[in-house]
mmCIF file of N, CA, C and O in Angstrom:
data_model
loop_
_atom_site.group_PDB
_atom_site.id
_atom_site.type_symbol
_atom_site.label_atom_id
_atom_site.label_comp_id
_atom_site.label_asym_id
_atom_site.label_seq_id
_atom_site.Cartn_x
_atom_site.Cartn_y
_atom_site.Cartn_z
ATOM 1 N N MET A 13 45.924 26.945 19.473
ATOM 2 C CA MET A 13 45.638 27.359 20.829
ATOM 3 C C MET A 13 46.953 27.821 21.465
ATOM 4 O O MET A 13 47.970 27.149 21.342
ATOM 5 N N PRO A 14 46.942 28.946 22.190
ATOM 6 C CA PRO A 14 48.183 29.445 22.766
ATOM 7 C C PRO A 14 48.714 28.506 23.836
ATOM 8 O O PRO A 14 47.971 27.786 24.480
ATOM 9 N N ASP A 15 50.036 28.524 24.039
ATOM 10 C CA ASP A 15 50.618 27.647 25.039
ATOM 11 C C ASP A 15 50.932 28.383 26.337
ATOM 12 O O ASP A 15 51.582 27.843 27.212
ATOM 13 N N VAL A 16 50.479 29.625 26.478
ATOM 14 C CA VAL A 16 50.660 30.353 27.733
ATOM 15 C C VAL A 16 49.333 30.944 28.172
ATOM 16 O O VAL A 16 48.466 31.222 27.360
ATOM 17 N N MET A 17 49.184 31.097 29.456
ATOM 18 C CA MET A 17 48.017 31.766 30.016
ATOM 19 C C MET A 17 48.560 32.939 30.818
ATOM 20 O O MET A 17 49.490 32.783 31.593
ATOM 21 N N THR A 18 48.001 34.104 30.648
ATOM 22 C CA THR A 18 48.463 35.288 31.363
ATOM 23 C C THR A 18 47.303 35.858 32.160
ATOM 24 O O THR A 18 46.241 36.114 31.615
ATOM 25 N N ASP A 19 47.521 36.042 33.461
ATOM 26 C CA ASP A 19 46.475 36.685 34.248
ATOM 27 C C ASP A 19 46.725 38.180 34.274
ATOM 28 O O ASP A 19 47.718 38.668 33.763
ATOM 29 N N ARG A 20 45.817 38.921 34.855
ATOM 30 C CA ARG A 20 45.929 40.373 34.823
ATOM 31 C C ARG A 20 47.093 40.898 35.648
ATOM 32 O O ARG A 20 47.449 42.054 35.542
ATOM 33 N N ARG A 21 47.686 40.073 36.487
ATOM 34 C CA ARG A 21 48.867 40.486 37.241
ATOM 35 C C ARG A 21 50.139 40.233 36.462
ATOM 36 O O ARG A 21 51.219 40.528 36.938
ATOM 37 N N GLY A 22 50.022 39.646 35.280
ATOM 38 C CA GLY A 22 51.185 39.420 34.439
ATOM 39 C C GLY A 22 51.936 38.132 34.710
ATOM 40 O O GLY A 22 53.036 37.933 34.204
ATOM 41 N N VAL A 23 51.373 37.223 35.497
ATOM 42 C CA VAL A 23 52.023 35.946 35.769
ATOM 43 C C VAL A 23 51.739 35.015 34.594
ATOM 44 O O VAL A 23 50.597 34.853 34.184
ATOM 45 N N VAL A 24 52.771 34.425 34.064
ATOM 46 C CA VAL A 24 52.608 33.559 32.902
ATOM 47 C C VAL A 24 52.999 32.130 33.278
ATOM 48 O O VAL A 24 54.027 31.907 33.884
ATOM 49 N N ALA A 25 52.170 31.194 32.918
ATOM 50 C CA ALA A 25 52.471 29.784 33.123
ATOM 51 C C ALA A 25 51.948 29.002 31.929
ATOM 52 O O ALA A 25 50.813 29.191 31.510
ATOM 53 N N ARG A 26 52.799 28.139 31.383
ATOM 54 C CA ARG A 26 52.396 27.304 30.246
ATOM 55 C C ARG A 26 51.323 26.310 30.669
ATOM 56 O O ARG A 26 51.238 25.922 31.822
ATOM 57 N N ARG A 27 50.538 25.886 29.700
ATOM 58 C CA ARG A 27 49.578 24.816 29.945
ATOM 59 C C ARG A 27 50.349 23.558 30.298
ATOM 60 O O ARG A 27 51.462 23.342 29.838
ATOM 61 N N ALA A 28 49.738 22.721 31.109
ATOM 62 C CA ALA A 28 50.393 21.484 31.538
ATOM 63 C C ALA A 28 50.256 20.426 30.453
ATOM 64 O O ALA A 28 49.224 19.801 30.318
ATOM 65 N N GLU A 29 51.284 20.271 29.673
ATOM 66 C CA GLU A 29 51.309 19.207 28.672
ATOM 67 C C GLU A 29 52.279 18.110 29.098
ATOM 68 O O GLU A 29 52.042 16.944 28.848
ATOM 69 N N ASP A 30 53.376 18.491 29.733
ATOM 70 C CA ASP A 30 54.324 17.543 30.311
ATOM 71 C C ASP A 30 54.213 17.673 31.821
ATOM 72 O O ASP A 30 54.530 18.711 32.385
ATOM 73 N N LEU A 31 53.740 16.616 32.470
ATOM 74 C CA LEU A 31 53.469 16.681 33.900
ATOM 75 C C LEU A 31 54.744 16.488 34.715
ATOM 76 O O LEU A 31 55.619 15.711 34.358
ATOM 77 N N LEU A 32 54.813 17.223 35.822
ATOM 78 C CA LEU A 32 55.957 17.150 36.719
ATOM 79 C C LEU A 32 55.541 16.483 38.024
ATOM 80 O O LEU A 32 54.432 16.701 38.508
ATOM 81 N N PRO A 33 56.436 15.685 38.626
ATOM 82 C CA PRO A 33 56.097 15.041 39.903
ATOM 83 C C PRO A 33 55.871 16.089 40.995
ATOM 84 O O PRO A 33 56.538 17.112 41.035
ATOM 85 N N GLY A 34 54.935 15.808 41.877
ATOM 86 C CA GLY A 34 54.694 16.661 43.024
ATOM 87 C C GLY A 34 53.803 17.867 42.791
ATOM 88 O O GLY A 34 53.525 18.617 43.713
ATOM 89 N N VAL A 35 53.337 18.082 41.569
ATOM 90 C CA VAL A 35 52.459 19.222 41.280
ATOM 91 C C VAL A 35 51.011 18.718 41.331
ATOM 92 O O VAL A 35 50.686 17.709 40.713
ATOM 93 N N PRO A 36 50.138 19.419 42.072
ATOM 94 C CA PRO A 36 48.753 18.948 42.256
ATOM 95 C C PRO A 36 47.860 19.233 41.038
ATOM 96 O O PRO A 36 46.909 20.004 41.114
ATOM 97 N N TYR A 37 48.165 18.603 39.919
ATOM 98 C CA TYR A 37 47.396 18.845 38.695
ATOM 99 C C TYR A 37 45.938 18.443 38.831
ATOM 100 O O TYR A 37 45.053 19.134 38.362
ATOM 101 N N VAL A 38 45.693 17.298 39.460
ATOM 102 C CA VAL A 38 44.321 16.798 39.567
ATOM 103 C C VAL A 38 43.479 17.755 40.393
ATOM 104 O O VAL A 38 42.340 18.078 40.022
ATOM 105 N N ARG A 39 44.016 18.268 41.486
ATOM 106 C CA ARG A 39 43.281 19.218 42.323
ATOM 107 C C ARG A 39 42.943 20.472 41.520
ATOM 108 O O ARG A 39 41.820 20.958 41.547
ATOM 109 N N GLY A 40 43.922 21.018 40.800
ATOM 110 C CA GLY A 40 43.681 22.214 39.994
ATOM 111 C C GLY A 40 42.681 21.959 38.887
ATOM 112 O O GLY A 40 41.783 22.766 38.646
ATOM 113 N N TRP A 41 42.823 20.828 38.197
ATOM 114 C CA TRP A 41 41.892 20.516 37.111
ATOM 115 C C TRP A 41 40.485 20.299 37.656
ATOM 116 O O TRP A 41 39.513 20.752 37.057
ATOM 117 N N ASN A 42 40.365 19.638 38.807
ATOM 118 C CA ASN A 42 39.045 19.396 39.384
ATOM 119 C C ASN A 42 38.364 20.715 39.753
ATOM 120 O O ASN A 42 37.164 20.889 39.533
ATOM 121 N N ARG A 43 39.134 21.638 40.297
ATOM 122 C CA ARG A 43 38.581 22.961 40.616
ATOM 123 C C ARG A 43 38.121 23.670 39.335
ATOM 124 O O ARG A 43 37.063 24.283 39.294
ATOM 125 N N ALA A 44 38.930 23.568 38.291
ATOM 126 C CA ALA A 44 38.565 24.172 37.004
ATOM 127 C C ALA A 44 37.318 23.500 36.437
ATOM 128 O O ALA A 44 36.438 24.165 35.881
ATOM 129 N N ARG A 45 37.212 22.196 36.598
ATOM 130 C CA ARG A 45 36.045 21.461 36.097
ATOM 131 C C ARG A 45 34.776 21.933 36.793
ATOM 132 O O ARG A 45 33.740 22.136 36.156
ATOM 133 N N ARG A 46 34.853 22.139 38.114
ATOM 134 C CA ARG A 46 33.676 22.640 38.839
ATOM 135 C C ARG A 46 33.293 24.037 38.352
ATOM 136 O O ARG A 46 32.110 24.339 38.175
ATOM 137 N N GLY A 47 34.293 24.894 38.138
ATOM 138 C CA GLY A 47 34.008 26.244 37.647
ATOM 139 C C GLY A 47 33.410 26.233 36.253
ATOM 140 O O GLY A 47 32.447 26.947 35.968
ATOM 141 N N ALA A 48 33.978 25.412 35.372
ATOM 142 C CA ALA A 48 33.470 25.317 34.003
ATOM 143 C C ALA A 48 32.052 24.748 33.994
ATOM 144 O O ALA A 48 31.192 25.205 33.240
ATOM 145 N N SER A 49 31.797 23.790 34.861
ATOM 146 C CA SER A 49 30.462 23.189 34.942
ATOM 147 C C SER A 49 29.432 24.197 35.447
ATOM 148 O O SER A 49 28.316 24.272 34.914
ATOM 149 N N ALA A 50 29.802 24.985 36.461
ATOM 150 C CA ALA A 50 28.886 26.007 36.978
ATOM 151 C C ALA A 50 28.577 27.035 35.909
ATOM 152 O O ALA A 50 27.415 27.448 35.742
ATOM 153 N N LEU A 51 29.586 27.454 35.164
ATOM 154 C CA LEU A 51 29.366 28.412 34.079
ATOM 155 C C LEU A 51 28.507 27.788 32.988
ATOM 156 O O LEU A 51 27.571 28.420 32.491
ATOM 157 N N ALA A 52 28.793 26.549 32.637
ATOM 158 C CA ALA A 52 28.005 25.867 31.599
ATOM 159 C C ALA A 52 26.536 25.775 31.991
ATOM 160 O O ALA A 52 25.654 25.993 31.157
ATOM 161 N N ASP A 53 26.266 25.483 33.268
ATOM 162 C CA ASP A 53 24.878 25.410 33.735
ATOM 163 C C ASP A 53 24.161 26.745 33.533
ATOM 164 O O ASP A 53 23.009 26.782 33.092
ATOM 165 N N GLN A 54 24.830 27.834 33.869
ATOM 166 C CA GLN A 54 24.226 29.158 33.708
ATOM 167 C C GLN A 54 24.041 29.516 32.232
ATOM 168 O O GLN A 54 23.039 30.117 31.847
ATOM 169 N N LEU A 55 24.996 29.136 31.402
ATOM 170 C CA LEU A 55 24.882 29.407 29.967
ATOM 171 C C LEU A 55 23.708 28.652 29.364
ATOM 172 O O LEU A 55 23.007 29.170 28.496
ATOM 173 N N VAL A 56 23.464 27.433 29.845
ATOM 174 C CA VAL A 56 22.305 26.659 29.379
ATOM 175 C C VAL A 56 21.018 27.385 29.754
ATOM 176 O O VAL A 56 20.108 27.526 28.934
ATOM 177 N N LEU A 57 20.932 27.865 30.998
ATOM 178 C CA LEU A 57 19.727 28.579 31.441
ATOM 179 C C LEU A 57 19.466 29.828 30.604
ATOM 180 O O LEU A 57 18.321 30.206 30.385
ATOM 181 N N LEU A 58 20.540 30.466 30.148
ATOM 182 C CA LEU A 58 20.413 31.677 29.334
ATOM 183 C C LEU A 58 20.288 31.381 27.840
ATOM 184 O O LEU A 58 20.127 32.292 27.035
ATOM 185 N N GLY A 59 20.388 30.099 27.472
ATOM 186 C CA GLY A 59 20.321 29.730 26.063
ATOM 187 C C GLY A 59 21.579 30.094 25.292
ATOM 188 O O GLY A 59 21.539 30.243 24.066
ATOM 189 N N LEU A 60 22.699 30.224 25.994
ATOM 190 C CA LEU A 60 23.957 30.628 25.355
ATOM 191 C C LEU A 60 24.982 29.502 25.265
ATOM 192 O O LEU A 60 26.116 29.732 24.847
ATOM 193 N N ASP A 61 24.604 28.307 25.644
ATOM 194 C CA ASP A 61 25.565 27.209 25.674
ATOM 195 C C ASP A 61 26.188 26.923 24.309
ATOM 196 O O ASP A 61 27.379 26.629 24.210
ATOM 197 N N SER A 62 25.423 27.075 23.241
ATOM 198 C CA SER A 62 25.974 26.807 21.904
ATOM 199 C C SER A 62 26.943 27.897 21.450
ATOM 200 O O SER A 62 27.704 27.686 20.502
ATOM 201 N N ASP A 63 26.952 29.045 22.139
ATOM 202 C CA ASP A 63 27.879 30.119 21.803
ATOM 203 C C ASP A 63 29.254 29.918 22.429
ATOM 204 O O ASP A 63 30.187 30.673 22.140
ATOM 205 N N PHE A 64 29.395 28.925 23.311
ATOM 206 C CA PHE A 64 30.667 28.641 23.983
ATOM 207 C C PHE A 64 31.054 27.172 23.789
ATOM 208 O O PHE A 64 31.227 26.434 24.758
ATOM 209 N N PRO A 65 31.218 26.734 22.537
ATOM 210 C CA PRO A 65 31.525 25.322 22.303
ATOM 211 C C PRO A 65 32.910 24.918 22.817
ATOM 212 O O PRO A 65 33.160 23.733 23.031
ATOM 213 N N GLY A 66 33.791 25.878 23.042
ATOM 214 C CA GLY A 66 35.140 25.569 23.504
ATOM 215 C C GLY A 66 35.305 25.637 25.009
ATOM 216 O O GLY A 66 36.424 25.523 25.512
ATOM 217 N N LEU A 67 34.211 25.798 25.755
ATOM 218 C CA LEU A 67 34.283 25.884 27.208
ATOM 219 C C LEU A 67 34.831 24.577 27.770
ATOM 220 O O LEU A 67 34.286 23.504 27.509
ATOM 221 N N MET A 68 35.936 24.669 28.527
ATOM 222 C CA MET A 68 36.533 23.450 29.080
ATOM 223 C C MET A 68 37.459 23.766 30.244
ATOM 224 O O MET A 68 37.959 24.878 30.380
ATOM 225 N N ALA A 69 37.651 22.769 31.080
ATOM 226 C CA ALA A 69 38.589 22.864 32.191
ATOM 227 C C ALA A 69 39.980 22.516 31.680
ATOM 228 O O ALA A 69 40.149 21.700 30.785
ATOM 229 N N ASP A 70 40.974 23.157 32.289
ATOM 230 C CA ASP A 70 42.365 22.894 31.934
ATOM 231 C C ASP A 70 43.209 23.155 33.168
ATOM 232 O O ASP A 70 42.688 23.549 34.219
ATOM 233 N N VAL A 71 44.496 22.946 33.057
ATOM 234 C CA VAL A 71 45.418 23.162 34.168
ATOM 235 C C VAL A 71 46.750 23.632 33.595
ATOM 236 O O VAL A 71 47.121 23.265 32.479
ATOM 237 N N ASN A 72 47.454 24.496 34.349
ATOM 238 C CA ASN A 72 48.761 24.945 33.875
ATOM 239 C C ASN A 72 49.874 24.151 34.550
ATOM 240 O O ASN A 72 49.614 23.285 35.389
ATOM 241 N N VAL A 73 51.123 24.439 34.195
ATOM 242 C CA VAL A 73 52.258 23.669 34.713
ATOM 243 C C VAL A 73 52.431 23.806 36.219
ATOM 244 O O VAL A 73 53.080 22.978 36.840
ATOM 245 N N LEU A 74 51.854 24.836 36.810
ATOM 246 C CA LEU A 74 51.946 25.037 38.258
ATOM 247 C C LEU A 74 50.843 24.299 39.010
ATOM 248 O O LEU A 74 50.801 24.311 40.233
ATOM 249 N N GLY A 75 49.912 23.685 38.275
ATOM 250 C CA GLY A 75 48.796 22.982 38.897
ATOM 251 C C GLY A 75 47.594 23.863 39.141
ATOM 252 O O GLY A 75 46.633 23.437 39.784
ATOM 253 N N ASP A 76 47.628 25.097 38.630
ATOM 254 C CA ASP A 76 46.489 26.006 38.770
ATOM 255 C C ASP A 76 45.413 25.619 37.771
ATOM 256 O O ASP A 76 45.694 25.436 36.587
ATOM 257 N N GLY A 77 44.180 25.530 38.243
ATOM 258 C CA GLY A 77 43.073 25.247 37.345
ATOM 259 C C GLY A 77 42.779 26.442 36.459
ATOM 260 O O GLY A 77 42.922 27.590 36.869
ATOM 261 N N LEU A 78 42.394 26.167 35.238
ATOM 262 C CA LEU A 78 42.034 27.196 34.265
ATOM 263 C C LEU A 78 40.704 26.821 33.629
ATOM 264 O O LEU A 78 40.425 25.647 33.416
ATOM 265 N N VAL A 79 39.902 27.823 33.322
ATOM 266 C CA VAL A 79 38.680 27.588 32.558
ATOM 267 C C VAL A 79 38.849 28.322 31.248
ATOM 268 O O VAL A 79 39.012 29.537 31.222
ATOM 269 N N GLN A 80 38.841 27.569 30.166
ATOM 270 C CA GLN A 80 38.964 28.168 28.848
ATOM 271 C C GLN A 80 37.569 28.362 28.269
ATOM 272 O O GLN A 80 36.767 27.442 28.251
ATOM 273 N N LEU A 81 37.323 29.585 27.807
ATOM 274 C CA LEU A 81 36.034 29.872 27.187
ATOM 275 C C LEU A 81 36.025 29.491 25.724
ATOM 276 O O LEU A 81 34.967 29.353 25.130
ATOM 277 N N GLY A 82 37.186 29.335 25.135
ATOM 278 C CA GLY A 82 37.279 29.046 23.719
ATOM 279 C C GLY A 82 37.113 30.305 22.902
ATOM 280 O O GLY A 82 37.013 31.417 23.429
ATOM 281 N N THR A 83 37.082 30.169 21.616
ATOM 282 C CA THR A 83 36.906 31.296 20.712
ATOM 283 C C THR A 83 35.420 31.604 20.593
ATOM 284 O O THR A 83 34.611 30.712 20.332
ATOM 285 N N VAL A 84 35.076 32.870 20.826
ATOM 286 C CA VAL A 84 33.670 33.289 20.736
ATOM 287 C C VAL A 84 33.568 34.497 19.814
ATOM 288 O O VAL A 84 34.531 35.239 19.632
ATOM 289 N N ARG A 85 32.392 34.678 19.261
ATOM 290 C CA ARG A 85 32.141 35.838 18.404
ATOM 291 C C ARG A 85 32.159 37.107 19.245
ATOM 292 O O ARG A 85 31.812 37.076 20.439
ATOM 293 N N PRO A 86 32.534 38.241 18.683
ATOM 294 C CA PRO A 86 32.592 39.494 19.444
ATOM 295 C C PRO A 86 31.273 39.848 20.120
ATOM 296 O O PRO A 86 31.254 40.302 21.266
ATOM 297 N N GLU A 87 30.158 39.615 19.444
ATOM 298 C CA GLU A 87 28.866 39.956 20.041
ATOM 299 C C GLU A 87 28.557 39.079 21.254
ATOM 300 O O GLU A 87 27.885 39.518 22.196
ATOM 301 N N VAL A 88 29.061 37.851 21.263
ATOM 302 C CA VAL A 88 28.871 36.973 22.414
ATOM 303 C C VAL A 88 29.718 37.472 23.587
ATOM 304 O O VAL A 88 29.262 37.494 24.735
ATOM 305 N N ALA A 89 30.945 37.914 23.315
ATOM 306 C CA ALA A 89 31.800 38.475 24.368
ATOM 307 C C ALA A 89 31.165 39.734 24.956
ATOM 308 O O ALA A 89 31.169 39.931 26.186
ATOM 309 N N GLU A 90 30.596 40.576 24.099
ATOM 310 C CA GLU A 90 29.920 41.783 24.584
ATOM 311 C C GLU A 90 28.708 41.422 25.438
ATOM 312 O O GLU A 90 28.478 42.031 26.491
ATOM 313 N N LEU A 91 27.938 40.423 25.018
ATOM 314 C CA LEU A 91 26.773 39.985 25.787
ATOM 315 C C LEU A 91 27.201 39.438 27.143
ATOM 316 O O LEU A 91 26.589 39.756 28.176
ATOM 317 N N LEU A 92 28.259 38.645 27.180
ATOM 318 C CA LEU A 92 28.762 38.104 28.439
ATOM 319 C C LEU A 92 29.180 39.243 29.374
ATOM 320 O O LEU A 92 28.859 39.227 30.566
ATOM 321 N N ALA A 93 29.863 40.253 28.831
ATOM 322 C CA ALA A 93 30.264 41.407 29.640
ATOM 323 C C ALA A 93 29.032 42.133 30.186
ATOM 324 O O ALA A 93 28.999 42.522 31.365
ATOM 325 N N GLU A 94 28.011 42.295 29.368
ATOM 326 C CA GLU A 94 26.770 42.960 29.813
ATOM 327 C C GLU A 94 26.081 42.154 30.913
ATOM 328 O O GLU A 94 25.555 42.729 31.872
ATOM 329 N N LEU A 95 26.089 40.833 30.793
ATOM 330 C CA LEU A 95 25.472 39.986 31.813
ATOM 331 C C LEU A 95 26.217 40.091 33.144
ATOM 332 O O LEU A 95 25.591 40.135 34.209
ATOM 333 N N VAL A 96 27.535 40.137 33.079
ATOM 334 C CA VAL A 96 28.330 40.282 34.302
ATOM 335 C C VAL A 96 28.017 41.617 34.974
ATOM 336 O O VAL A 96 27.776 41.690 36.187
ATOM 337 N N VAL A 97 28.005 42.689 34.193
ATOM 338 C CA VAL A 97 27.699 44.018 34.746
ATOM 339 C C VAL A 97 26.285 44.049 35.322
ATOM 340 O O VAL A 97 26.061 44.583 36.418
ATOM 341 N N ALA A 98 25.327 43.474 34.621
ATOM 342 C CA ALA A 98 23.941 43.451 35.119
ATOM 343 C C ALA A 98 23.861 42.683 36.432
ATOM 344 O O ALA A 98 23.179 43.112 37.374
ATOM 345 N N GLY A 99 24.558 41.569 36.523
ATOM 346 C CA GLY A 99 24.570 40.794 37.757
ATOM 347 C C GLY A 99 25.191 41.570 38.907
ATOM 348 O O GLY A 99 24.695 41.524 40.042
ATOM 349 N N LEU A 100 26.261 42.290 38.628
ATOM 350 C CA LEU A 100 26.892 43.107 39.668
ATOM 351 C C LEU A 100 25.972 44.228 40.120
ATOM 352 O O LEU A 100 25.918 44.552 41.314
ATOM 353 N N ARG A 101 25.234 44.806 39.181
ATOM 354 C CA ARG A 101 24.268 45.864 39.551
ATOM 355 C C ARG A 101 23.179 45.314 40.465
ATOM 356 O O ARG A 101 22.808 45.943 41.453
ATOM 357 N N VAL A 102 22.666 44.141 40.123
ATOM 358 C CA VAL A 102 21.624 43.516 40.942
ATOM 359 C C VAL A 102 22.181 43.206 42.327
ATOM 360 O O VAL A 102 21.537 43.469 43.345
ATOM 361 N N GLU A 103 23.379 42.665 42.363
ATOM 362 C CA GLU A 103 23.996 42.343 43.646
ATOM 363 C C GLU A 103 24.212 43.601 44.476
ATOM 364 O O GLU A 103 23.933 43.630 45.661
ATOM 365 N N ARG A 104 24.694 44.651 43.845
ATOM 366 C CA ARG A 104 24.938 45.915 44.552
ATOM 367 C C ARG A 104 23.620 46.497 45.079
ATOM 368 O O ARG A 104 23.556 46.953 46.204
ATOM 369 N N SER A 105 22.579 46.480 44.267
ATOM 370 C CA SER A 105 21.297 47.038 44.721
ATOM 371 C C SER A 105 20.717 46.192 45.841
ATOM 372 O O SER A 105 20.096 46.728 46.760
ATOM 373 N N GLY A 106 20.918 44.884 45.807
ATOM 374 C CA GLY A 106 20.452 44.015 46.890
ATOM 375 C C GLY A 106 21.201 44.290 48.173
ATOM 376 O O GLY A 106 20.625 44.298 49.263
ATOM 377 N N THR A 107 22.486 44.552 48.073
ATOM 378 C CA THR A 107 23.299 44.869 49.243
ATOM 379 C C THR A 107 22.887 46.199 49.832
ATOM 380 O O THR A 107 22.763 46.351 51.041
ATOM 381 N N MET A 108 22.632 47.172 48.973
ATOM 382 C CA MET A 108 22.230 48.492 49.444
ATOM 383 C C MET A 108 20.852 48.454 50.086
ATOM 384 O O MET A 108 20.560 49.212 50.991
ATOM 385 N N ALA A 109 19.995 47.558 49.625
ATOM 386 C CA ALA A 109 18.637 47.454 50.170
ATOM 387 C C ALA A 109 18.616 46.647 51.459
ATOM 388 O O ALA A 109 17.578 46.484 52.067
ATOM 389 N N GLY A 110 19.765 46.105 51.862
ATOM 390 C CA GLY A 110 19.841 45.355 53.105
ATOM 391 C C GLY A 110 19.603 43.873 52.955
ATOM 392 O O GLY A 110 19.616 43.138 53.931
ATOM 393 N N THR A 111 19.400 43.401 51.723
ATOM 394 C CA THR A 111 19.232 41.971 51.519
ATOM 395 C C THR A 111 20.605 41.344 51.340
ATOM 396 O O THR A 111 21.526 41.982 50.852
ATOM 397 N N PRO A 112 20.764 40.106 51.749
ATOM 398 C CA PRO A 112 22.074 39.473 51.613
ATOM 399 C C PRO A 112 22.451 39.323 50.138
ATOM 400 O O PRO A 112 21.602 39.044 49.302
ATOM 401 N N SER A 113 23.713 39.514 49.848
ATOM 402 C CA SER A 113 24.188 39.352 48.486
ATOM 403 C C SER A 113 24.828 37.991 48.322
ATOM 404 O O SER A 113 25.128 37.308 49.299
ATOM 405 N N ILE A 114 25.056 37.616 47.106
ATOM 406 C CA ILE A 114 25.707 36.354 46.806
ATOM 407 C C ILE A 114 27.149 36.424 47.282
ATOM 408 O O ILE A 114 27.710 35.455 47.730
ATOM 409 N N GLY A 115 27.753 37.585 47.187
ATOM 410 C CA GLY A 115 29.120 37.788 47.666
ATOM 411 C C GLY A 115 30.126 37.666 46.547
ATOM 412 O O GLY A 115 30.140 36.686 45.827
ATOM 413 N N LEU A 116 30.934 38.683 46.402
ATOM 414 C CA LEU A 116 32.008 38.641 45.417
ATOM 415 C C LEU A 116 33.188 37.909 46.008
ATOM 416 O O LEU A 116 33.408 37.918 47.205
ATOM 417 N N ARG A 117 33.965 37.318 45.163
ATOM 418 C CA ARG A 117 35.167 36.643 45.590
ATOM 419 C C ARG A 117 36.108 37.652 46.217
ATOM 420 O O ARG A 117 36.284 38.746 45.716
ATOM 421 N N GLU A 118 36.715 37.304 47.340
ATOM 422 C CA GLU A 118 37.579 38.235 48.031
ATOM 423 C C GLU A 118 38.977 38.263 47.466
ATOM 424 O O GLU A 118 39.697 39.226 47.632
ATOM 425 N N THR A 119 39.395 37.196 46.802
ATOM 426 C CA THR A 119 40.733 37.183 46.216
ATOM 427 C C THR A 119 40.641 37.597 44.777
ATOM 428 O O THR A 119 39.632 37.364 44.103
ATOM 429 N N PRO A 120 41.693 38.227 44.228
ATOM 430 C CA PRO A 120 41.643 38.652 42.836
ATOM 431 C C PRO A 120 41.570 37.461 41.896
ATOM 432 O O PRO A 120 42.140 36.421 42.176
ATOM 433 N N ALA A 121 40.856 37.645 40.811
ATOM 434 C CA ALA A 121 40.730 36.596 39.802
ATOM 435 C C ALA A 121 42.030 36.439 39.054
ATOM 436 O O ALA A 121 42.751 37.381 38.846
ATOM 437 N N ALA A 122 42.290 35.209 38.676
ATOM 438 C CA ALA A 122 43.518 34.956 37.902
ATOM 439 C C ALA A 122 43.280 35.232 36.456
ATOM 440 O O ALA A 122 42.222 35.196 35.943
#
């Protein structure tokens, strides 16, 4: 497993293996746990939970929560991408029709 996580902005932070005083690791990990749990619930509903056996919460040295998807087969990654796009299309069409949308996150994803 790699020891660095890189977001699309190019910020790199090692996984938290040696904890430092004053860093809110528990807060970050708890946030990651909630995100991983929400994703796991949706994967169960779609019957895809067994395709993501490595799904887990983690935290980096800065205390930022991380959700690791683990190693997945290429076809599973393609299916996940298709599901995200389909969800965005539904959300966009609902917004255009005047119905309230779920709402996209306003801050960029890490």
